[in-house]
Amino acid sequence: DTGVSQDPRHKITKRGQNVTFRCDPISEHNRLYWYRQTLGQGPEFLTYFQNEAQLEKSRLLSDRFSAERPKGSFSTLEIQRTEQGDSAMYLCASSRGQEVAKNIQYFGAGTRLSVL
Amino acid sequence: AQKVTQAQTEISVVEKEDVTLDCVYETRDTTYYLFWYKQPPSGELVFLIRRNSFDEQNEISGRYSWNFQKSTSSFNFTITASQVVDSAVYFCALSEADSGGYQKVTFGTGTKLQVIP
């Protein structure tokens, strides 16, 4: 299996612009997660998909953030009207199956967003 | 609410020294899972180990070993004979299982390990 792939790796944008990130999970992984990591901190959960259904959203996910996984494969995370506080690394992870034993999250290399 | 504390922000050791990374967790659940991940400078989080709350056996994998103690809510990670390639940020994490099998993972703030040649 190839690993979790995220694109782009880096994104620089001006405040107020919209940005979109893409995540391709490991094939046949039906769960997909988005996390945000700021400097010196651990990743913080944003949202989670089981196939195409978005099952949970963190309170960190303001109404400017939207995530989709339309066909249950790749996912996109869009941030509208970006703010400087959105600058962070956005990490995607995927896992396989509902069986707890298989539910280990494997992470991509992340998209680093810088809002000027 | 679950919480993971990694009190060591940064550790520096000389190559070939042993080093232990501390992790203390808080949870109200009786069933939970503990993880260690490694984040090298490239940014990708690399899965190292997962233990469940019912299995307190210590585990060794090559130069890596983990000491899980429920009595002190700790899950410490030891690297024996450290190497420069071990330089990275290491995260301890905790997840609670729910009936649907979904596990929301809570990460600590990480310990940056620098191995000096």
PDB file of C-alpha atoms in Angstrom:
ATOM      1  CA  ASP A   1       0.000   0.000   0.000  1.00  0.00           C
ATOM      2  CA  THR A   2       1.120   3.528  -0.653  1.00  0.00           C
ATOM      3  CA  GLY A   3       0.825   5.829   2.310  1.00  0.00           C
ATOM      4  CA  VAL A   4      -1.551   8.708   2.959  1.00  0.00           C
ATOM      5  CA  SER A   5      -0.916  11.437   0.431  1.00  0.00           C
ATOM      6  CA  GLN A   6      -1.591  15.127   0.976  1.00  0.00           C
ATOM      7  CA  ASP A   7      -1.468  17.968  -1.519  1.00  0.00           C
ATOM      8  CA  PRO A   8      -0.094  20.575  -1.529  1.00  0.00           C
ATOM      9  CA  ARG A   9       2.714  20.214   0.974  1.00  0.00           C
ATOM     10  CA  HIS A  10       2.940  23.940   1.465  1.00  0.00           C
ATOM     11  CA  LYS A  11       0.458  26.736   0.873  1.00  0.00           C
ATOM     12  CA  ILE A  12       1.015  30.447   1.340  1.00  0.00           C
ATOM     13  CA  THR A  13      -2.025  32.665   1.057  1.00  0.00           C
ATOM     14  CA  LYS A  14      -3.168  36.138   1.923  1.00  0.00           C
ATOM     15  CA  ARG A  15      -5.670  36.768   4.648  1.00  0.00           C
ATOM     16  CA  GLY A  16      -9.218  36.567   3.351  1.00  0.00           C
ATOM     17  CA  GLN A  17      -8.477  34.116   0.558  1.00  0.00           C
ATOM     18  CA  ASN A  18      -9.971  30.641   0.337  1.00  0.00           C
ATOM     19  CA  VAL A  19      -7.756  27.549   0.316  1.00  0.00           C
ATOM     20  CA  THR A  20      -8.442  23.885  -0.334  1.00  0.00           C
ATOM     21  CA  PHE A  21      -6.341  20.892   0.648  1.00  0.00           C
ATOM     22  CA  ARG A  22      -6.605  17.356  -0.617  1.00  0.00           C
ATOM     23  CA  CYS A  23      -5.994  14.055   1.137  1.00  0.00           C
ATOM     24  CA  ASP A  24      -5.776  10.632  -0.504  1.00  0.00           C
ATOM     25  CA  PRO A  25      -6.001   7.895   2.116  1.00  0.00           C
ATOM     26  CA  ILE A  26      -4.454   4.459   1.978  1.00  0.00           C
ATOM     27  CA  SER A  27      -6.541   2.444  -0.457  1.00  0.00           C
ATOM     28  CA  GLU A  28      -9.403   0.515   1.140  1.00  0.00           C
ATOM     29  CA  HIS A  29      -9.186   2.545   4.315  1.00  0.00           C
ATOM     30  CA  ASN A  30     -12.749   3.594   4.983  1.00  0.00           C
ATOM     31  CA  ARG A  31     -12.009   6.043   7.763  1.00  0.00           C
ATOM     32  CA  LEU A  32     -10.417   9.405   7.196  1.00  0.00           C
ATOM     33  CA  TYR A  33      -9.474  12.042   9.759  1.00  0.00           C
ATOM     34  CA  TRP A  34      -8.326  15.645   9.662  1.00  0.00           C
ATOM     35  CA  TYR A  35      -6.133  17.164  12.363  1.00  0.00           C
ATOM     36  CA  ARG A  36      -4.533  20.552  12.859  1.00  0.00           C
ATOM     37  CA  GLN A  37      -1.104  20.973  14.414  1.00  0.00           C
ATOM     38  CA  THR A  38       0.307  24.310  15.502  1.00  0.00           C
ATOM     39  CA  LEU A  39       3.933  24.919  16.358  1.00  0.00           C
ATOM     40  CA  GLY A  40       5.041  23.115  19.495  1.00  0.00           C
ATOM     41  CA  GLN A  41       1.750  21.303  19.929  1.00  0.00           C
ATOM     42  CA  GLY A  42       0.401  17.885  19.192  1.00  0.00           C
ATOM     43  CA  PRO A  43      -2.196  17.319  16.484  1.00  0.00           C
ATOM     44  CA  GLU A  44      -5.747  18.328  17.391  1.00  0.00           C
ATOM     45  CA  PHE A  45      -8.734  16.483  15.971  1.00  0.00           C
ATOM     46  CA  LEU A  46     -10.889  18.416  13.502  1.00  0.00           C
ATOM     47  CA  THR A  47     -13.237  15.960  11.833  1.00  0.00           C
ATOM     48  CA  TYR A  48     -13.699  12.354  10.806  1.00  0.00           C
ATOM     49  CA  PHE A  49     -15.347  10.423   7.949  1.00  0.00           C
ATOM     50  CA  GLN A  50     -16.612   6.877   7.762  1.00  0.00           C
ATOM     51  CA  ASN A  51     -16.730   6.326   4.009  1.00  0.00           C
ATOM     52  CA  GLU A  52     -18.493   9.440   2.660  1.00  0.00           C
ATOM     53  CA  ALA A  53     -20.313  10.279   5.883  1.00  0.00           C
ATOM     54  CA  GLN A  54     -18.891  12.978   8.114  1.00  0.00           C
ATOM     55  CA  LEU A  55     -19.583  11.581  11.577  1.00  0.00           C
ATOM     56  CA  GLU A  56     -17.963  14.004  13.954  1.00  0.00           C
ATOM     57  CA  LYS A  57     -16.711  17.570  13.944  1.00  0.00           C
ATOM     58  CA  SER A  58     -14.649  19.274  16.600  1.00  0.00           C
ATOM     59  CA  ARG A  59     -15.630  22.638  18.007  1.00  0.00           C
ATOM     60  CA  LEU A  60     -12.324  23.774  16.481  1.00  0.00           C
ATOM     61  CA  LEU A  61     -13.961  23.452  13.078  1.00  0.00           C
ATOM     62  CA  SER A  62     -15.568  26.860  12.678  1.00  0.00           C
ATOM     63  CA  ASP A  63     -18.143  27.586   9.992  1.00  0.00           C
ATOM     64  CA  ARG A  64     -15.330  28.812   7.737  1.00  0.00           C
ATOM     65  CA  PHE A  65     -14.065  25.242   7.527  1.00  0.00           C
ATOM     66  CA  SER A  66     -15.722  22.556   5.444  1.00  0.00           C
ATOM     67  CA  ALA A  67     -14.613  19.030   4.695  1.00  0.00           C
ATOM     68  CA  GLU A  68     -15.944  16.603   2.152  1.00  0.00           C
ATOM     69  CA  ARG A  69     -15.348  13.056   1.067  1.00  0.00           C
ATOM     70  CA  PRO A  70     -17.812  12.735  -1.801  1.00  0.00           C
ATOM     71  CA  LYS A  71     -17.068   9.225  -3.021  1.00  0.00           C
ATOM     72  CA  GLY A  72     -15.624   7.799   0.131  1.00  0.00           C
ATOM     73  CA  SER A  73     -12.114   7.946  -1.245  1.00  0.00           C
ATOM     74  CA  PHE A  74     -10.162  11.223  -1.246  1.00  0.00           C
ATOM     75  CA  SER A  75     -11.174  14.129   0.965  1.00  0.00           C
ATOM     76  CA  THR A  76     -10.894  17.898   0.711  1.00  0.00           C
ATOM     77  CA  LEU A  77     -10.647  20.449   3.485  1.00  0.00           C
ATOM     78  CA  GLU A  78     -11.579  23.996   2.542  1.00  0.00           C
ATOM     79  CA  ILE A  79     -10.955  27.090   4.619  1.00  0.00           C
ATOM     80  CA  GLN A  80     -12.856  30.195   3.572  1.00  0.00           C
ATOM     81  CA  ARG A  81     -11.790  33.759   4.369  1.00  0.00           C
ATOM     82  CA  THR A  82      -8.534  32.599   5.911  1.00  0.00           C
ATOM     83  CA  GLU A  83      -7.233  34.306   9.028  1.00  0.00           C
ATOM     84  CA  GLN A  84      -3.692  34.462  10.368  1.00  0.00           C
ATOM     85  CA  GLY A  85      -4.751  32.141  13.182  1.00  0.00           C
ATOM     86  CA  ASP A  86      -5.408  29.438  10.598  1.00  0.00           C
ATOM     87  CA  SER A  87      -1.669  29.123   9.981  1.00  0.00           C
ATOM     88  CA  ALA A  88      -0.806  25.569  10.963  1.00  0.00           C
ATOM     89  CA  MET A  89       0.015  22.120   9.651  1.00  0.00           C
ATOM     90  CA  TYR A  90      -3.094  20.265   8.505  1.00  0.00           C
ATOM     91  CA  LEU A  91      -2.693  16.525   8.849  1.00  0.00           C
ATOM     92  CA  CYS A  92      -4.787  13.788   7.327  1.00  0.00           C
ATOM     93  CA  ALA A  93      -4.933  10.234   8.605  1.00  0.00           C
ATOM     94  CA  SER A  94      -6.744   7.090   7.547  1.00  0.00           C
ATOM     95  CA  SER A  95      -7.578   3.794   9.151  1.00  0.00           C
ATOM     96  CA  ARG A  96      -9.231   0.556   8.165  1.00  0.00           C
ATOM     97  CA  GLY A  97     -12.297  -1.106   9.518  1.00  0.00           C
ATOM     98  CA  GLN A  98     -14.508  -0.807  12.516  1.00  0.00           C
ATOM     99  CA  GLU A  99     -12.673  -3.541  14.319  1.00  0.00           C
ATOM    100  CA  VAL A 100     -10.704  -1.862  17.013  1.00  0.00           C
ATOM    101  CA  ALA A 101      -7.694  -4.010  16.297  1.00  0.00           C
ATOM    102  CA  LYS A 102      -7.498  -2.564  12.796  1.00  0.00           C
ATOM    103  CA  ASN A 103      -8.254   1.009  13.697  1.00  0.00           C
ATOM    104  CA  ILE A 104      -4.729   2.387  13.753  1.00  0.00           C
ATOM    105  CA  GLN A 105      -4.484   5.814  12.176  1.00  0.00           C
ATOM    106  CA  TYR A 106      -1.760   6.301   9.606  1.00  0.00           C
ATOM    107  CA  PHE A 107      -0.812   9.876   8.838  1.00  0.00           C
ATOM    108  CA  GLY A 108       0.219  11.816   5.782  1.00  0.00           C
ATOM    109  CA  ALA A 109       3.050  14.357   5.740  1.00  0.00           C
ATOM    110  CA  GLY A 110       0.621  17.240   6.092  1.00  0.00           C
ATOM    111  CA  THR A 111      -0.065  20.546   4.373  1.00  0.00           C
ATOM    112  CA  ARG A 112       1.621  23.535   5.962  1.00  0.00           C
ATOM    113  CA  LEU A 113      -0.536  26.639   5.627  1.00  0.00           C
ATOM    114  CA  SER A 114       0.870  30.121   6.094  1.00  0.00           C
ATOM    115  CA  VAL A 115      -1.597  33.007   6.087  1.00  0.00           C
ATOM    116  CA  LEU A 116       0.044  36.380   5.534  1.00  0.00           C
TER     117      LEU A 116
ATOM    118  CA  ALA B   1     -12.242  14.215  29.232  1.00  0.00           C
ATOM    119  CA  GLN B   2      -8.973  12.672  28.238  1.00  0.00           C
ATOM    120  CA  LYS B   3      -5.577  14.285  28.598  1.00  0.00           C
ATOM    121  CA  VAL B   4      -2.002  13.345  27.772  1.00  0.00           C
ATOM    122  CA  THR B   5       0.953  15.032  29.435  1.00  0.00           C
ATOM    123  CA  GLN B   6       4.497  14.892  28.136  1.00  0.00           C
ATOM    124  CA  ALA B   7       6.417  16.950  30.645  1.00  0.00           C
ATOM    125  CA  GLN B   8       9.721  16.777  28.781  1.00  0.00           C
ATOM    126  CA  THR B   9       9.690  19.410  26.069  1.00  0.00           C
ATOM    127  CA  GLU B  10      13.190  18.735  24.732  1.00  0.00           C
ATOM    128  CA  ILE B  11      15.838  16.138  25.484  1.00  0.00           C
ATOM    129  CA  SER B  12      19.382  15.972  24.167  1.00  0.00           C
ATOM    130  CA  VAL B  13      21.510  12.865  24.446  1.00  0.00           C
ATOM    131  CA  VAL B  14      24.794  11.754  23.003  1.00  0.00           C
ATOM    132  CA  GLU B  15      24.653   8.942  20.504  1.00  0.00           C
ATOM    133  CA  LYS B  16      24.568   5.451  22.067  1.00  0.00           C
ATOM    134  CA  GLU B  17      23.060   6.709  25.300  1.00  0.00           C
ATOM    135  CA  ASP B  18      19.725   5.331  26.467  1.00  0.00           C
ATOM    136  CA  VAL B  19      16.840   7.778  26.792  1.00  0.00           C
ATOM    137  CA  THR B  20      13.356   7.510  28.289  1.00  0.00           C
ATOM    138  CA  LEU B  21      10.446   9.654  27.174  1.00  0.00           C
ATOM    139  CA  ASP B  22       7.731  10.078  29.775  1.00  0.00           C
ATOM    140  CA  CYS B  23       3.990  10.029  29.187  1.00  0.00           C
ATOM    141  CA  VAL B  24       1.213  10.406  31.745  1.00  0.00           C
ATOM    142  CA  TYR B  25      -2.429  10.173  30.768  1.00  0.00           C
ATOM    143  CA  GLU B  26      -5.869  10.840  32.218  1.00  0.00           C
ATOM    144  CA  THR B  27      -9.081   9.122  31.229  1.00  0.00           C
ATOM    145  CA  ARG B  28     -12.325   8.075  32.855  1.00  0.00           C
ATOM    146  CA  ASP B  29     -12.784   5.069  30.608  1.00  0.00           C
ATOM    147  CA  THR B  30     -11.796   1.570  31.580  1.00  0.00           C
ATOM    148  CA  THR B  31     -11.162   0.649  27.949  1.00  0.00           C
ATOM    149  CA  TYR B  32      -8.686   2.842  26.150  1.00  0.00           C
ATOM    150  CA  TYR B  33      -5.672   2.700  23.873  1.00  0.00           C
ATOM    151  CA  LEU B  34      -2.271   4.299  24.126  1.00  0.00           C
ATOM    152  CA  PHE B  35      -0.001   5.144  21.231  1.00  0.00           C
ATOM    153  CA  TRP B  36       3.410   6.485  20.428  1.00  0.00           C
ATOM    154  CA  TYR B  37       4.088   8.288  17.180  1.00  0.00           C
ATOM    155  CA  LYS B  38       7.350   9.678  15.810  1.00  0.00           C
ATOM    156  CA  GLN B  39       7.425  12.903  13.786  1.00  0.00           C
ATOM    157  CA  PRO B  40      10.733  13.420  11.971  1.00  0.00           C
ATOM    158  CA  PRO B  41      11.575  16.810  10.418  1.00  0.00           C
ATOM    159  CA  SER B  42       9.774  15.766   7.226  1.00  0.00           C
ATOM    160  CA  GLY B  43       6.525  16.135   9.169  1.00  0.00           C
ATOM    161  CA  GLU B  44       4.871  12.768   8.695  1.00  0.00           C
ATOM    162  CA  LEU B  45       3.671  11.102  11.884  1.00  0.00           C
ATOM    163  CA  VAL B  46       4.977   7.547  12.005  1.00  0.00           C
ATOM    164  CA  PHE B  47       3.064   5.002  14.055  1.00  0.00           C
ATOM    165  CA  LEU B  48       5.282   3.132  16.542  1.00  0.00           C
ATOM    166  CA  ILE B  49       3.057   1.216  18.931  1.00  0.00           C
ATOM    167  CA  ARG B  50      -0.446   0.800  20.301  1.00  0.00           C
ATOM    168  CA  ARG B  51      -1.373  -0.818  23.614  1.00  0.00           C
ATOM    169  CA  ASN B  52      -4.805  -1.432  25.061  1.00  0.00           C
ATOM    170  CA  SER B  53      -5.725  -0.799  28.667  1.00  0.00           C
ATOM    171  CA  PHE B  54      -6.044  -4.493  29.477  1.00  0.00           C
ATOM    172  CA  ASP B  55      -2.559  -5.401  28.417  1.00  0.00           C
ATOM    173  CA  GLU B  56       0.091  -4.168  30.807  1.00  0.00           C
ATOM    174  CA  GLN B  57       2.846  -6.321  29.439  1.00  0.00           C
ATOM    175  CA  ASN B  58       5.900  -4.345  28.542  1.00  0.00           C
ATOM    176  CA  GLU B  59       6.951  -4.557  24.934  1.00  0.00           C
ATOM    177  CA  ILE B  60      10.312  -4.516  23.232  1.00  0.00           C
ATOM    178  CA  SER B  61      10.925  -3.968  19.557  1.00  0.00           C
ATOM    179  CA  GLY B  62      14.570  -3.773  18.648  1.00  0.00           C
ATOM    180  CA  ARG B  63      16.036  -0.747  20.419  1.00  0.00           C
ATOM    181  CA  TYR B  64      12.581   0.453  21.462  1.00  0.00           C
ATOM    182  CA  SER B  65      10.753  -0.590  24.609  1.00  0.00           C
ATOM    183  CA  TRP B  66       7.573   0.576  26.289  1.00  0.00           C
ATOM    184  CA  ASN B  67       6.620   0.437  29.951  1.00  0.00           C
ATOM    185  CA  PHE B  68       2.868   0.641  30.606  1.00  0.00           C
ATOM    186  CA  GLN B  69       1.845   1.085  34.255  1.00  0.00           C
ATOM    187  CA  LYS B  70      -1.850   1.533  34.917  1.00  0.00           C
ATOM    188  CA  SER B  71      -1.255   2.214  38.597  1.00  0.00           C
ATOM    189  CA  THR B  72       0.586   5.421  37.751  1.00  0.00           C
ATOM    190  CA  SER B  73      -1.233   6.115  34.447  1.00  0.00           C
ATOM    191  CA  SER B  74       2.045   6.139  32.607  1.00  0.00           C
ATOM    192  CA  PHE B  75       3.213   4.802  29.266  1.00  0.00           C
ATOM    193  CA  ASN B  76       6.917   5.523  28.978  1.00  0.00           C
ATOM    194  CA  PHE B  77       9.085   4.935  25.941  1.00  0.00           C
ATOM    195  CA  THR B  78      12.764   3.996  26.102  1.00  0.00           C
ATOM    196  CA  ILE B  79      15.240   4.067  23.242  1.00  0.00           C
ATOM    197  CA  THR B  80      18.342   2.015  23.906  1.00  0.00           C
ATOM    198  CA  ALA B  81      21.663   2.929  22.308  1.00  0.00           C
ATOM    199  CA  SER B  82      20.211   6.009  20.637  1.00  0.00           C
ATOM    200  CA  GLN B  83      21.178   6.918  17.088  1.00  0.00           C
ATOM    201  CA  VAL B  84      21.153  10.189  15.194  1.00  0.00           C
ATOM    202  CA  VAL B  85      18.232   8.896  13.108  1.00  0.00           C
ATOM    203  CA  ASP B  86      16.165   8.793  16.288  1.00  0.00           C
ATOM    204  CA  SER B  87      16.157  12.596  16.365  1.00  0.00           C
ATOM    205  CA  ALA B  88      12.521  13.612  16.040  1.00  0.00           C
ATOM    206  CA  VAL B  89       9.501  14.760  17.994  1.00  0.00           C
ATOM    207  CA  TYR B  90       7.771  11.907  19.758  1.00  0.00           C
ATOM    208  CA  PHE B  91       4.080  12.058  20.606  1.00  0.00           C
ATOM    209  CA  CYS B  92       2.209   9.992  23.124  1.00  0.00           C
ATOM    210  CA  ALA B  93      -1.512   9.681  22.440  1.00  0.00           C
ATOM    211  CA  LEU B  94      -4.661   8.256  23.973  1.00  0.00           C
ATOM    212  CA  SER B  95      -7.936   7.145  22.495  1.00  0.00           C
ATOM    213  CA  GLU B  96     -11.118   5.902  24.024  1.00  0.00           C
ATOM    214  CA  ALA B  97     -13.167   3.253  22.295  1.00  0.00           C
ATOM    215  CA  ASP B  98     -16.847   3.712  21.684  1.00  0.00           C
ATOM    216  CA  SER B  99     -19.487   1.204  20.663  1.00  0.00           C
ATOM    217  CA  GLY B 100     -19.040   2.050  17.001  1.00  0.00           C
ATOM    218  CA  GLY B 101     -15.337   1.357  17.144  1.00  0.00           C
ATOM    219  CA  TYR B 102     -14.497   4.989  16.454  1.00  0.00           C
ATOM    220  CA  GLN B 103     -11.553   6.271  18.391  1.00  0.00           C
ATOM    221  CA  LYS B 104     -10.849   9.939  18.760  1.00  0.00           C
ATOM    222  CA  VAL B 105      -7.173  10.338  19.447  1.00  0.00           C
ATOM    223  CA  THR B 106      -5.833  12.927  21.901  1.00  0.00           C
ATOM    224  CA  PHE B 107      -2.173  13.769  21.546  1.00  0.00           C
ATOM    225  CA  GLY B 108       0.322  15.111  24.038  1.00  0.00           C
ATOM    226  CA  THR B 109       2.422  18.149  23.225  1.00  0.00           C
ATOM    227  CA  GLY B 110       5.382  16.038  22.183  1.00  0.00           C
ATOM    228  CA  THR B 111       8.986  15.596  23.287  1.00  0.00           C
ATOM    229  CA  LYS B 112      11.693  16.747  20.925  1.00  0.00           C
ATOM    230  CA  LEU B 113      14.620  14.353  21.033  1.00  0.00           C
ATOM    231  CA  GLN B 114      17.993  15.420  19.714  1.00  0.00           C
ATOM    232  CA  VAL B 115      20.677  12.772  19.427  1.00  0.00           C
ATOM    233  CA  ILE B 116      24.110  14.324  19.152  1.00  0.00           C
ATOM    234  CA  PRO B 117      26.756  12.383  17.231  1.00  0.00           C
TER     235      PRO B 117
END
